[in-house]
CSV table of C-alpha atoms and ligand atoms in Angstrom, one decimal:
chain,number,residue,atom,x,y,z
Y,39,MET,CA,13.0,2.7,5.6
Y,40,GLU,CA,12.3,4.7,8.7
Y,41,GLN,CA,8.9,4.0,10.2
Y,42,LYS,CA,7.2,7.1,11.5
Y,43,ALA,CA,5.6,6.7,15.0
Y,44,TYR,CA,2.1,7.6,13.8
Y,45,GLN,CA,-0.7,7.8,16.3
Y,46,PHE,CA,-4.5,7.4,16.0
Y,47,TRP,CA,-6.8,9.5,18.2
Y,48,PHE,CA,-9.7,7.8,19.8
Y,49,CYS,CA,-12.7,10.1,20.2
Y,50,THR,CA,-15.8,9.1,22.0
Y,51,GLY,CA,-19.0,10.9,21.3
Y,52,SER,CA,-21.7,11.8,23.8
Y,53,GLN,CA,-23.7,14.9,25.0
Y,54,ASP,CA,-24.5,16.5,28.3
Y,55,LEU,CA,-28.1,15.3,28.5
Y,56,TYR,CA,-27.3,12.3,30.7
Y,57,GLY,CA,-25.5,14.0,33.7
Y,58,ASP,CA,-22.0,13.9,35.0
Y,59,GLU,CA,-22.1,10.4,36.4
Y,60,CYS,CA,-22.9,9.0,33.0
Y,61,LEU,CA,-20.2,11.1,31.3
Y,62,ALA,CA,-17.7,9.9,33.8
Y,63,ASN,CA,-18.6,6.3,32.9
Y,64,VAL,CA,-18.4,7.1,29.2
Y,65,ALA,CA,-14.9,8.5,29.7
Y,66,GLU,CA,-13.8,5.5,31.8
Y,67,HIS,CA,-15.1,3.0,29.3
Y,68,SER,CA,-13.4,4.6,26.4
Y,69,ARG,CA,-10.1,4.7,28.4
Y,70,ILE,CA,-10.5,1.0,29.1
Y,71,ILE,CA,-11.0,0.3,25.4
Y,72,VAL,CA,-8.0,2.4,24.3
Y,73,ASP,CA,-5.8,0.6,26.9
Y,74,ALA,CA,-7.0,-2.8,25.7
Y,75,LEU,CA,-6.4,-1.9,22.0
Y,76,ASN,CA,-2.9,-0.8,22.8
Y,77,ALA,CA,-2.2,-3.8,24.9
Y,78,SER,CA,-3.6,-6.2,22.3
Y,79,GLY,CA,-0.4,-6.3,20.2
Y,80,ARG,CA,-2.7,-6.3,17.1
Y,81,LEU,CA,-2.4,-2.7,16.2
Y,82,PRO,CA,0.7,-1.4,14.3
Y,83,TYR,CA,0.3,2.1,15.7
Y,84,GLU,CA,-0.6,3.6,19.1
Y,85,VAL,CA,-4.1,4.7,19.9
Y,86,VAL,CA,-4.4,8.0,21.9
Y,87,TRP,CA,-7.4,8.6,24.1
Y,88,LYS,CA,-9.1,12.0,23.8
Y,89,PRO,CA,-11.6,13.7,26.1
Y,90,THR,CA,-15.3,12.9,25.3
Y,91,LEU,CA,-16.7,15.0,22.5
Y,92,ILE,CA,-19.9,16.6,23.6
Y,93,THR,CA,-20.2,20.0,21.9
Y,94,ASN,CA,-19.9,21.4,18.4
Y,95,GLU,CA,-17.0,23.6,19.5
Y,96,LEU,CA,-15.0,20.8,21.1
Y,97,ILE,CA,-15.6,18.5,18.1
Y,98,ARG,CA,-14.5,21.2,15.6
Y,99,LYS,CA,-11.4,22.1,17.7
Y,100,THR,CA,-10.4,18.4,18.1
Y,101,PHE,CA,-10.6,17.6,14.4
Y,102,ASN,CA,-8.6,20.7,13.5
Y,103,GLU,CA,-6.0,19.7,16.0
Y,104,ALA,CA,-5.9,16.3,14.4
Y,105,ASN,CA,-5.4,17.9,11.0
Y,106,THR,CA,-2.4,19.9,12.2
Y,107,ASP,CA,-0.8,17.2,14.4
Y,108,GLU,CA,1.9,15.7,12.2
Y,109,ASN,CA,1.9,12.4,14.2
Y,110,CYS,CA,-1.8,11.9,13.9
Y,111,ALA,CA,-2.6,9.7,11.0
Y,112,GLY,CA,-6.3,9.4,11.6
Y,113,VAL,CA,-9.2,9.5,14.1
Y,114,ILE,CA,-11.2,6.6,15.5
Y,115,THR,CA,-14.7,7.6,16.6
Y,116,TRP,CA,-17.4,5.8,18.6
Y,117,MET,CA,-20.7,7.1,19.9
Y,118,HIS,CA,-21.0,5.6,23.4
Y,119,THR,CA,-24.3,7.3,23.9
Y,120,PHE,CA,-26.3,9.5,21.7
Y,121,SER,CA,-24.5,12.5,20.1
Y,122,PRO,CA,-26.8,14.5,17.7
Y,123,SER,CA,-24.8,14.5,14.5
Y,124,LYS,CA,-25.6,18.1,13.5
Y,125,SER,CA,-22.9,18.8,16.2
Y,126,TRP,CA,-20.4,17.0,14.0
Y,127,ILE,CA,-21.0,18.8,10.7
Y,128,LEU,CA,-18.5,21.6,10.9
Y,129,GLY,CA,-15.8,19.5,12.5
Y,130,LEU,CA,-16.1,16.7,9.9
Y,131,GLN,CA,-16.3,19.2,7.0
Y,132,GLU,CA,-13.0,20.7,8.2
Y,133,TYR,CA,-11.3,17.3,8.9
Y,134,ARG,CA,-8.9,16.0,6.2
Y,135,LYS,CA,-7.5,12.7,7.5
Y,136,PRO,CA,-8.7,9.1,7.4
Y,137,LEU,CA,-11.5,8.3,9.8
Y,138,LEU,CA,-12.7,5.0,11.3
Y,139,HIS,CA,-16.1,4.7,12.7
Y,140,LEU,CA,-15.8,1.9,15.3
Y,141,HIS,CA,-19.3,0.7,15.9
Y,142,THR,CA,-18.8,-1.1,19.2
Y,143,GLN,CA,-20.4,-1.3,22.6
Y,144,PHE,CA,-18.7,-1.4,26.0
Y,145,ASN,CA,-20.6,-4.4,27.3
Y,146,ARG,CA,-20.6,-7.5,25.1
Y,147,GLU,CA,-23.8,-9.0,26.5
Y,148,ILE,CA,-27.1,-7.5,27.5
Y,149,PRO,CA,-27.2,-7.6,31.3
Y,150,TYR,CA,-30.6,-9.3,31.4
Y,151,ASP,CA,-31.1,-9.4,35.2
Y,152,THR,CA,-30.2,-5.8,35.9
Y,153,ILE,CA,-30.9,-3.8,32.8
Y,154,ASP,CA,-32.9,-0.7,33.3
Y,155,MET,CA,-33.5,2.6,31.5
Y,156,ASP,CA,-30.3,4.2,33.0
Y,157,PHE,CA,-28.3,1.4,31.5
Y,158,MET,CA,-30.0,1.8,28.2
Y,159,ASN,CA,-29.4,5.5,28.0
Y,160,GLU,CA,-25.7,5.1,28.9
Y,161,ASN,CA,-25.0,2.2,26.5
Y,162,GLN,CA,-26.8,3.0,23.3
Y,163,SER,CA,-24.2,2.9,20.5
Y,164,ALA,CA,-26.7,0.9,18.5
Y,165,HIS,CA,-28.7,4.1,18.5
Y,166,GLY,CA,-26.1,6.8,18.6
Y,167,ASP,CA,-23.8,5.3,16.0
Y,168,ARG,CA,-26.6,5.2,13.5
Y,169,GLU,CA,-27.3,8.9,14.0
Y,170,TYR,CA,-23.6,9.5,13.6
Y,171,GLY,CA,-23.2,7.4,10.5
Y,172,HIS,CA,-26.0,9.2,8.8
Y,173,ILE,CA,-24.2,12.5,8.7
Y,174,PHE,CA,-21.2,11.0,6.8
Y,175,SER,CA,-23.7,9.6,4.2
Y,176,ARG,CA,-25.4,13.0,4.1
Y,177,LEU,CA,-22.1,14.8,3.7
Y,178,GLY,CA,-20.9,12.2,1.1
Y,179,MET,CA,-17.7,11.6,3.2
Y,180,GLU,CA,-15.5,8.6,3.1
Y,181,ARG,CA,-15.0,6.7,6.3
Y,182,LYS,CA,-14.3,3.1,7.3
Y,183,VAL,CA,-16.9,1.4,9.4
Y,184,VAL,CA,-15.8,-1.5,11.7
Y,185,VAL,CA,-18.5,-3.3,13.6
Y,186,GLY,CA,-18.1,-5.6,16.6
Y,187,PHE,CA,-17.0,-6.0,20.2
Y,188,TRP,CA,-13.8,-4.1,20.9
Y,189,ASP,CA,-12.1,-6.9,22.7
Y,190,GLU,CA,-12.5,-9.4,19.8
Y,191,GLU,CA,-9.5,-10.4,17.9
Y,192,GLU,CA,-11.2,-10.0,14.5
Y,193,VAL,CA,-12.3,-6.4,15.4
Y,194,GLN,CA,-8.8,-5.5,16.6
Y,195,LYS,CA,-7.2,-6.9,13.5
Y,196,LYS,CA,-9.6,-4.9,11.3
Y,197,ILE,CA,-8.6,-1.7,13.1
Y,198,GLY,CA,-5.0,-2.6,12.7
Y,199,SER,CA,-5.4,-3.4,9.0
Y,200,TRP,CA,-7.2,0.0,8.5
Y,201,MET,CA,-4.4,1.8,10.3
Y,202,ARG,CA,-2.0,0.6,7.6
Y,203,THR,CA,-4.4,1.9,4.9
Y,204,ALA,CA,-4.7,5.2,6.8
Y,205,VAL,CA,-0.9,5.5,6.9
Y,206,GLY,CA,-0.8,4.8,3.1
Y,207,VAL,CA,-3.3,7.7,2.7
Y,208,ILE,CA,-1.3,10.1,4.8
Y,209,GLU,CA,2.0,9.1,3.3
Y,210,SER,CA,0.8,9.3,-0.3
Y,211,SER,CA,1.2,13.1,-0.2
Y,212,HIS,CA,4.9,12.6,0.7
Y,213,VAL,CA,5.7,10.3,-2.2
Y,214,ARG,CA,8.2,11.8,-4.7
Y,215,VAL,CA,9.1,9.8,-7.8
Y,216,MET,CA,12.3,10.4,-9.6
Y,217,ARG,CA,12.1,9.7,-13.4
Y,218,ILE,CA,15.5,9.3,-15.0
Y,219,ALA,CA,13.7,8.2,-18.2
Y,220,ASP,CA,10.5,9.1,-20.0
Y,221,ASN,CA,7.8,6.6,-20.9
Y,222,MET,CA,8.8,3.8,-23.2
Y,223,ARG,CA,8.0,4.8,-26.8
Y,224,ASN,CA,4.5,4.0,-28.0
Y,225,VAL,CA,3.5,2.3,-24.7
Y,226,ALA,CA,0.1,3.5,-23.5
Y,227,VAL,CA,-0.7,1.9,-20.2
Y,228,THR,CA,2.3,3.2,-18.3
Y,229,GLU,CA,1.4,6.8,-19.3
Y,230,GLY,CA,-0.7,9.1,-17.2
Y,231,ASP,CA,-1.5,12.7,-16.2
Y,232,LYS,CA,1.1,13.7,-13.6
Y,233,VAL,CA,-0.8,16.9,-12.6
Y,234,GLU,CA,-3.9,14.9,-11.9
Y,235,ALA,CA,-1.9,12.4,-10.0
Y,236,GLN,CA,-0.6,15.2,-7.7
Y,237,ILE,CA,-4.1,16.5,-7.3
Y,238,LYS,CA,-5.5,13.1,-6.4
Y,239,PHE,CA,-2.7,11.4,-4.6
Y,240,GLY,CA,-0.3,14.2,-3.7
Y,241,TRP,CA,2.6,12.6,-5.7
Y,242,GLU,CA,5.4,14.7,-7.1
Y,243,VAL,CA,6.8,13.1,-10.2
Y,244,ASP,CA,10.0,14.8,-11.5
Y,245,ALA,CA,12.4,14.1,-14.3
Y,246,TYR,CA,16.2,14.2,-14.1
Y,247,PRO,CA,18.6,13.8,-17.0
Y,248,VAL,CA,20.0,10.3,-16.7
Y,249,ASN,CA,23.6,11.5,-16.8
Y,250,GLU,CA,23.1,13.6,-13.8
Y,251,ILE,CA,22.5,10.5,-11.7
Y,252,VAL,CA,25.4,8.8,-13.7
Y,253,GLU,CA,27.6,11.5,-12.2
Y,254,ALA,CA,26.5,10.4,-8.7
Y,255,VAL,CA,27.3,6.8,-9.6
Y,256,ASP,CA,30.8,7.8,-11.0
Y,257,ALA,CA,31.5,9.7,-7.8
Y,258,VAL,CA,31.3,6.6,-5.6
Y,259,SER,CA,34.6,5.6,-4.3
Y,260,GLN,CA,36.2,2.2,-5.0
Y,261,ALA,CA,36.4,1.5,-1.3
Y,262,ASP,CA,32.7,2.0,-0.9
Y,263,ILE,CA,32.0,-0.2,-4.0
Y,264,GLN,CA,34.3,-3.0,-2.8
Y,265,ALA,CA,32.8,-3.0,0.7
Y,266,LEU,CA,29.3,-3.4,-0.9
Y,267,VAL,CA,30.6,-6.2,-3.2
Y,268,GLU,CA,31.9,-8.0,-0.2
Y,269,GLU,CA,28.4,-7.7,1.4
Y,270,TYR,CA,26.8,-9.1,-1.8
Y,271,TYR,CA,29.3,-12.0,-1.9
Y,272,SER,CA,28.6,-12.9,1.8
Y,273,ARG,CA,24.8,-12.6,1.4
Y,274,TYR,CA,24.1,-14.2,-1.9
Y,275,GLU,CA,25.2,-17.3,-3.8
Y,276,ILE,CA,27.4,-16.6,-6.8
Y,277,LEU,CA,26.5,-18.4,-9.9
Y,278,LEU,CA,29.4,-18.0,-12.3
Y,279,GLU,CA,28.0,-20.5,-14.8
Y,280,GLY,CA,31.3,-20.7,-16.7
Y,281,ARG,CA,32.0,-16.9,-16.5
Y,282,GLU,CA,35.4,-15.7,-15.6
Y,283,GLU,CA,35.5,-14.9,-11.8
Y,284,LYS,CA,37.3,-11.6,-12.1
Y,285,GLU,CA,35.1,-10.3,-14.9
Y,286,PHE,CA,32.0,-11.5,-13.0
Y,287,ARG,CA,33.1,-9.5,-9.9
Y,288,GLU,CA,33.7,-6.4,-12.0
Y,289,HIS,CA,30.2,-6.6,-13.3
Y,290,VAL,CA,28.8,-7.0,-9.8
Y,291,ALA,CA,30.9,-4.0,-8.8
Y,292,VAL,CA,29.1,-1.9,-11.4
Y,293,GLN,CA,25.8,-2.7,-9.8
Y,294,ALA,CA,27.2,-1.8,-6.4
Y,295,GLY,CA,28.3,1.6,-7.7
Y,296,ILE,CA,24.8,2.1,-9.1
Y,297,GLU,CA,23.1,1.1,-5.9
Y,298,ILE,CA,25.2,3.5,-3.8
Y,299,GLY,CA,25.2,6.3,-6.3
Y,300,PHE,CA,21.4,6.1,-6.9
Y,301,GLU,CA,20.6,5.9,-3.2
Y,302,ARG,CA,22.8,9.0,-2.4
Y,303,PHE,CA,21.1,10.9,-5.3
Y,304,LEU,CA,17.6,9.9,-4.2
Y,305,ARG,CA,18.3,10.8,-0.5
Y,306,GLU,CA,20.0,14.0,-1.3
Y,307,LYS,CA,17.0,15.1,-3.4
Y,308,ASN,CA,14.4,13.5,-1.2
Y,309,TYR,CA,12.8,11.0,-3.6
Y,310,GLN,CA,11.3,7.7,-2.4
Y,311,ALA,CA,10.7,6.0,-5.7
Y,312,ILE,CA,12.5,5.8,-9.0
Y,313,VAL,CA,11.8,5.0,-12.6
Y,314,THR,CA,14.3,3.7,-15.2
Y,315,HIS,CA,14.1,2.6,-18.8
Y,316,PHE,CA,16.4,0.0,-20.5
Y,317,GLY,CA,16.4,2.2,-23.6
Y,318,ASP,CA,17.6,5.4,-21.8
Y,319,LEU,CA,20.7,4.6,-19.8
Y,320,GLY,CA,23.1,7.4,-20.7
Y,321,GLY,CA,26.5,6.7,-19.3
Y,322,LEU,CA,25.4,3.8,-17.2
Y,323,ARG,CA,27.4,0.7,-18.0
Y,324,GLN,CA,24.6,-1.7,-17.1
Y,325,LEU,CA,20.8,-1.6,-16.8
Y,326,PRO,CA,20.3,-1.2,-13.1
Y,327,GLY,CA,19.3,-4.7,-12.0
Y,328,LEU,CA,20.8,-5.9,-8.7
Y,329,ALA,CA,21.0,-2.3,-7.7
Y,330,ILE,CA,17.3,-1.6,-8.2
Y,331,GLN,CA,16.4,-4.9,-6.5
Y,332,ARG,CA,18.3,-3.9,-3.4
Y,333,LEU,CA,16.8,-0.4,-3.4
Y,334,MET,CA,13.3,-1.9,-3.6
Y,335,GLU,CA,14.2,-4.2,-0.7
Y,336,LYS,CA,15.2,-1.1,1.3
Y,337,GLY,CA,11.7,0.4,0.7
Y,338,TYR,CA,12.0,2.5,-2.5
Y,339,GLY,CA,9.3,2.3,-5.0
Y,340,PHE,CA,10.2,1.2,-8.5
Y,341,GLY,CA,8.7,1.2,-12.0
Y,342,ALA,CA,10.4,0.2,-15.2
Y,343,GLU,CA,10.1,1.8,-18.7
Y,344,GLY,CA,9.1,5.1,-17.2
Y,345,ASP,CA,6.2,3.6,-15.2
Y,346,TRP,CA,5.9,6.2,-12.4
Y,347,LYS,CA,2.4,5.2,-11.4
Y,348,THR,CA,3.5,1.7,-10.5
Y,349,ALA,CA,6.7,3.1,-8.8
Y,350,ALA,CA,4.5,5.3,-6.6
Y,351,MET,CA,2.1,2.4,-5.8
Y,352,VAL,CA,5.0,0.1,-4.9
Y,353,ARG,CA,6.3,2.8,-2.5
Y,354,ILE,CA,2.9,3.3,-0.9
Y,355,MET,CA,2.4,-0.5,-0.5
Y,356,LYS,CA,5.8,-0.8,1.1
Y,357,ILE,CA,4.9,1.9,3.6
Y,358,MET,CA,1.6,0.3,4.3
Y,359,THR,CA,3.4,-3.0,5.2
Y,360,GLN,CA,6.1,-1.4,7.3
Y,361,GLY,CA,7.1,-3.0,10.5
Y,362,MET,CA,4.8,-6.0,9.8
Y,363,LYS,CA,5.8,-9.2,11.7
Y,364,ASP,CA,6.5,-12.1,9.3
Y,365,ALA,CA,6.0,-9.9,6.2
Y,366,LYS,CA,6.4,-11.9,3.0
Y,367,GLY,CA,7.2,-9.0,0.7
Y,368,THR,CA,6.1,-6.4,-1.8
Y,369,SER,CA,7.4,-5.8,-5.3
Y,370,PHE,CA,7.1,-4.3,-8.7
Y,371,MET,CA,6.0,-7.2,-11.0
Y,372,GLU,CA,5.1,-7.9,-14.6
Y,373,ASP,CA,2.9,-10.5,-16.3
Y,374,TYR,CA,5.1,-12.4,-18.7
Y,375,THR,CA,3.9,-15.8,-19.9
Y,376,TYR,CA,1.1,-18.3,-19.2
Y,377,ASN,CA,0.8,-21.9,-18.3
Y,378,LEU,CA,-2.5,-22.9,-19.9
Y,379,VAL,CA,-2.4,-26.6,-19.0
Y,380,PRO,CA,-5.8,-27.5,-17.5
Y,381,GLY,CA,-5.6,-27.6,-13.7
Y,382,LYS,CA,-2.2,-26.0,-13.7
Y,383,GLU,CA,-3.1,-22.5,-15.1
Y,384,GLY,CA,-1.1,-19.6,-14.0
Y,385,ILE,CA,0.9,-16.5,-15.0
Y,386,LEU,CA,4.7,-16.5,-14.8
Y,387,GLN,CA,5.7,-13.2,-13.2
Y,388,ALA,CA,9.1,-11.6,-13.6
Y,389,HIS,CA,10.7,-8.6,-15.2
Y,390,MET,CA,13.9,-8.1,-17.2
Y,391,LEU,CA,15.7,-7.9,-13.9
Y,392,GLU,CA,13.9,-5.8,-11.3
Y,393,VAL,CA,12.0,-8.0,-8.8
Y,394,CYS,CA,12.2,-7.2,-5.1
Y,395,PRO,CA,14.1,-9.9,-3.0
Y,396,SER,CA,11.6,-9.2,-0.1
Y,397,ILE,CA,9.3,-11.8,-1.8
Y,398,ALA,CA,12.0,-14.4,-2.2
Y,399,GLU,CA,11.9,-17.9,-0.7
Y,400,GLY,CA,15.0,-20.0,-0.5
Y,401,PRO,CA,18.4,-19.0,-1.7
Y,402,ILE,CA,19.1,-15.8,-3.6
Y,403,SER,CA,21.8,-15.9,-6.2
Y,404,ILE,CA,23.7,-13.4,-8.3
Y,405,LYS,CA,23.8,-14.2,-12.0
Y,406,GLU,CA,25.0,-12.4,-15.1
Y,407,GLN,CA,23.5,-12.8,-18.5
Y,408,PRO,CA,23.2,-10.7,-21.6
Y,409,LEU,CA,19.9,-8.8,-22.0
Y,410,SER,CA,18.1,-9.4,-25.2
Y,411,MET,CA,17.3,-5.6,-25.3
Y,412,GLY,CA,19.6,-2.7,-24.9
Y,413,ASP,CA,23.3,-2.3,-25.7
Y,414,ARG,CA,25.1,-2.6,-22.4
Y,415,GLU,CA,27.3,-4.9,-20.4
Y,416,ASP,CA,25.6,-8.1,-19.2
Y,417,PRO,CA,24.0,-6.9,-16.0
Y,418,ALA,CA,24.3,-8.6,-12.6
Y,419,ARG,CA,20.9,-9.5,-11.1
Y,420,LEU,CA,19.5,-11.3,-8.1
Y,421,VAL,CA,17.7,-14.5,-9.0
Y,422,PHE,CA,15.2,-16.4,-6.8
Y,423,THR,CA,11.7,-17.8,-6.7
Y,424,ALA,CA,8.9,-16.2,-4.8
Y,425,LYS,CA,7.1,-17.4,-1.7
Y,426,THR,CA,3.7,-19.1,-2.0
Y,427,GLY,CA,0.3,-18.1,-0.7
Y,428,PRO,CA,-2.5,-15.5,-1.2
Y,429,ALA,CA,-1.4,-12.1,-2.4
Y,430,VAL,CA,-2.8,-9.0,-4.1
Y,431,ALA,CA,-1.8,-7.5,-7.4
Y,432,ALA,CA,-2.8,-3.9,-8.2
Y,433,SER,CA,-2.7,-1.8,-11.3
Y,434,LEU,CA,-3.3,1.9,-11.4
Y,435,ILE,CA,-4.4,3.1,-14.8
Y,436,ASP,CA,-5.3,6.5,-16.2
Y,437,LEU,CA,-8.5,6.4,-18.3
Y,438,GLY,CA,-8.2,10.0,-19.4
Y,439,ASP,CA,-11.1,11.3,-17.3
Y,440,ARG,CA,-10.1,9.4,-14.1
Y,441,PHE,CA,-7.8,6.9,-12.4
Y,442,ARG,CA,-8.9,3.3,-11.9
Y,443,LEU,CA,-7.2,0.9,-9.4
Y,444,ILE,CA,-7.6,-2.7,-10.5
Y,445,ILE,CA,-7.2,-5.1,-7.5
Y,446,ASN,CA,-6.8,-8.8,-8.1
Y,447,ASP,CA,-6.6,-11.5,-5.4
Y,448,VAL,CA,-4.0,-14.0,-6.6
Y,449,ASP,CA,-2.6,-17.3,-5.3
Y,450,CYS,CA,1.1,-17.7,-5.6
Y,451,LYS,CA,2.4,-21.2,-6.2
Y,452,LYS,CA,5.6,-23.0,-7.0
Y,453,VAL,CA,6.2,-23.8,-10.6
Y,454,GLU,CA,6.3,-27.6,-11.3
Y,455,LYS,CA,9.9,-27.7,-12.4
Y,456,PRO,CA,13.0,-25.5,-12.0
Y,457,MET,CA,13.7,-23.2,-14.9
Y,458,PRO,CA,17.5,-23.4,-15.1
Y,459,LYS,CA,17.8,-21.3,-18.3
Y,460,LEU,CA,15.7,-18.4,-17.0
Y,461,PRO,CA,18.1,-15.8,-15.5
Y,462,VAL,CA,15.5,-13.7,-13.6
Y,463,ALA,CA,13.6,-13.8,-10.4
Y,464,THR,CA,10.1,-15.1,-10.8
Y,465,ALA,CA,6.8,-15.6,-9.1
Y,466,PHE,CA,3.9,-17.8,-10.5
Y,467,TRP,CA,0.3,-17.1,-9.6
Y,468,THR,CA,-3.2,-18.0,-10.5
Y,469,PRO,CA,-5.5,-15.0,-10.4
Y,470,GLN,CA,-8.9,-15.4,-8.6
Y,471,PRO,CA,-11.4,-16.6,-9.5
Y,472,ASN,CA,-9.5,-18.6,-12.1
Y,473,LEU,CA,-7.1,-17.8,-14.9
Y,474,LYS,CA,-9.7,-17.4,-17.6
Y,475,THR,CA,-12.2,-15.2,-15.7
Y,476,GLY,CA,-9.4,-13.3,-13.9
Y,477,ALA,CA,-7.5,-12.5,-17.0
Y,478,GLU,CA,-10.7,-11.6,-18.9
Y,479,ALA,CA,-11.8,-9.2,-16.2
Y,480,TRP,CA,-8.3,-7.7,-15.9
Y,481,ILE,CA,-8.2,-7.0,-19.7
Y,482,LEU,CA,-11.8,-5.6,-19.7
Y,483,ALA,CA,-10.8,-3.3,-16.9
Y,484,GLY,CA,-7.8,-2.1,-18.9
Y,485,GLY,CA,-5.3,-3.3,-16.3
Y,486,ALA,CA,-1.5,-3.0,-17.1
Y,487,HIS,CA,1.1,-5.7,-17.6
Y,488,HIS,CA,3.0,-4.0,-14.7
Y,489,THR,CA,1.6,-4.5,-11.2
Y,490,ALA,CA,2.4,-3.4,-7.7
Y,491,PHE,CA,2.3,-6.7,-5.8
Y,492,SER,CA,2.2,-7.7,-2.1
Y,493,PHE,CA,1.8,-10.8,0.0
Y,494,ASP,CA,1.1,-8.6,3.0
Y,495,LEU,CA,-1.9,-6.4,2.0
Y,496,THR,CA,-5.5,-7.3,1.2
Y,497,ALA,CA,-7.9,-6.2,-1.5
Y,498,GLU,CA,-9.9,-4.5,1.3
Y,499,GLN,CA,-6.9,-2.4,2.3
Y,500,MET,CA,-6.2,-1.4,-1.3
Y,501,GLY,CA,-9.8,-0.6,-2.1
Y,502,ASP,CA,-10.1,1.5,1.1
Y,503,TRP,CA,-7.0,3.4,0.0
Y,504,ALA,CA,-8.6,4.1,-3.4
Y,505,ASP,CA,-11.8,5.2,-1.7
Y,506,ALA,CA,-9.9,7.6,0.5
Y,507,MET,CA,-8.2,9.0,-2.7
Y,508,GLY,CA,-11.6,9.4,-4.3
Y,509,ILE,CA,-10.7,7.2,-7.3
Y,510,GLU,CA,-12.5,4.2,-8.8
Y,511,ALA,CA,-11.5,0.7,-7.6
Y,512,VAL,CA,-12.6,-2.6,-9.1
Y,513,TYR,CA,-12.0,-6.0,-7.5
Y,514,ILE,CA,-11.3,-9.2,-9.3
Y,515,ASP,CA,-11.7,-12.0,-6.7
Y,516,LYS,CA,-13.4,-15.3,-5.9
Y,517,ASP,CA,-16.9,-13.7,-6.5
Y,518,THR,CA,-16.1,-12.1,-9.9
Y,519,THR,CA,-18.3,-13.1,-12.8
Y,520,ILE,CA,-17.8,-11.4,-16.2
Y,521,ARG,CA,-21.4,-10.4,-16.6
Y,522,GLN,CA,-21.5,-8.6,-13.3
Y,523,PHE,CA,-18.0,-7.1,-13.8
Y,524,LYS,CA,-18.9,-5.6,-17.2
Y,525,ASN,CA,-21.9,-4.0,-15.6
Y,526,GLU,CA,-19.8,-2.7,-12.8
Y,527,LEU,CA,-17.5,-1.0,-15.3
Y,528,ARG,CA,-20.4,0.5,-17.1
Y,529,TRP,CA,-22.0,1.8,-13.9
Y,530,ASN,CA,-18.6,3.2,-12.7
Y,531,ALA,CA,-18.2,5.1,-15.9
Y,532,LEU,CA,-21.3,7.0,-14.9
Y,533,ALA,CA,-20.5,7.2,-11.2
Y,534,TYR,CA,-17.1,8.7,-11.8
Y,535,ARG,CA,-18.1,11.0,-14.7
Y,536,LYS,CA,-16.8,14.5,-14.0
B,732,MN,MN1,8.1,-3.9,-18.1
């Protein structure tokens, strides 16, 4: 996955009431802040300093330039002094990208011994940022507010975290999902309004006849397939489990052909996510297992059984985590079966085959087993267990009159014992605040069995993304109580009514 070198503009607000000396200080201070942010190593993208915004005309011009600059993924604003917010109305009304209101101050401490009215007038973000914040509320505009001293680690990390959300917002309109199967018959939760999804999220969701992509698979040369099989054999453990070596390798080669053929087809037609269905495989010899797992690892979104909403979410979440140091992984996932033993409650997560190896811990093996569904060759798949630790599971559903994003904090754990007879990759998690309340809230909210899952994103980032998209988000976390949650769903039904 290629990471775009996005930038964020840093715009400082003021006015010409305070004289040139003051404005020179404002500009110098904001340059120092920008340099410190860039030097901190805590921001995933560069901050670009912009001249102080002091007039309606310059504000409007700057925001429109930000709109059209392809590298600009958002604007960070800060009112160093006082900037009457009527000056911002036209610029903000025309602005279309994510905005962060950094409520900071150049000096950390009040200079008790020397403070005078000149200092107060020059350093009054406590005053100016309130006037500025008001106009967003009046305009009903989404923005992120981060409060605190600019040189603090926590503040810088929050800015960095928001930058990832902002890139998820900007990139959403570049997500194109290829469906090579329709929705699984009779299944409701994976359905949705694709026109509304394009209006809300910018996603293009297109269908292709499965045999068109099969032609691309069949066109892959034996040399290319064998080279990729060699790579598999050098990277992964081979678990023959009594199967004949030659036949095993031939089955693996089928997945290599699918990986190469699918990827060429996706690239040629500019799609970043793909949807399959075990019941609609056309001329494919196996359900894409290992092949899809590898594509997900490369950054493609994926959803099974026609689930284009989850495929797009997985893609966006992979973009949001791009370039992250020590990333622990992002995957398509499915709730399968429970452990209901008191004190050990949790949900075993897996799919028929398609779990992304980016979340793996320990060895990754290739296995072949029959599928209990479908009518194809025993597919090769990567088998592993997931890392442990806090993570987030998200489900985007279509309620008919609106989309809702359900966001659950979960704690991933190791299962107590190995599961030698289970031939799929797994994770095991306990939802916050506990299994009973977490699962009850999830079901009340209408959440799916499919999720877009990540170790590397937070509920705050996912919720901010939903806010920017103008859709409903509900959180299931350590503070969730069922009584409060049910009320929230009731109130949201009114708040989001069209
Ligand atoms: Mn499924």
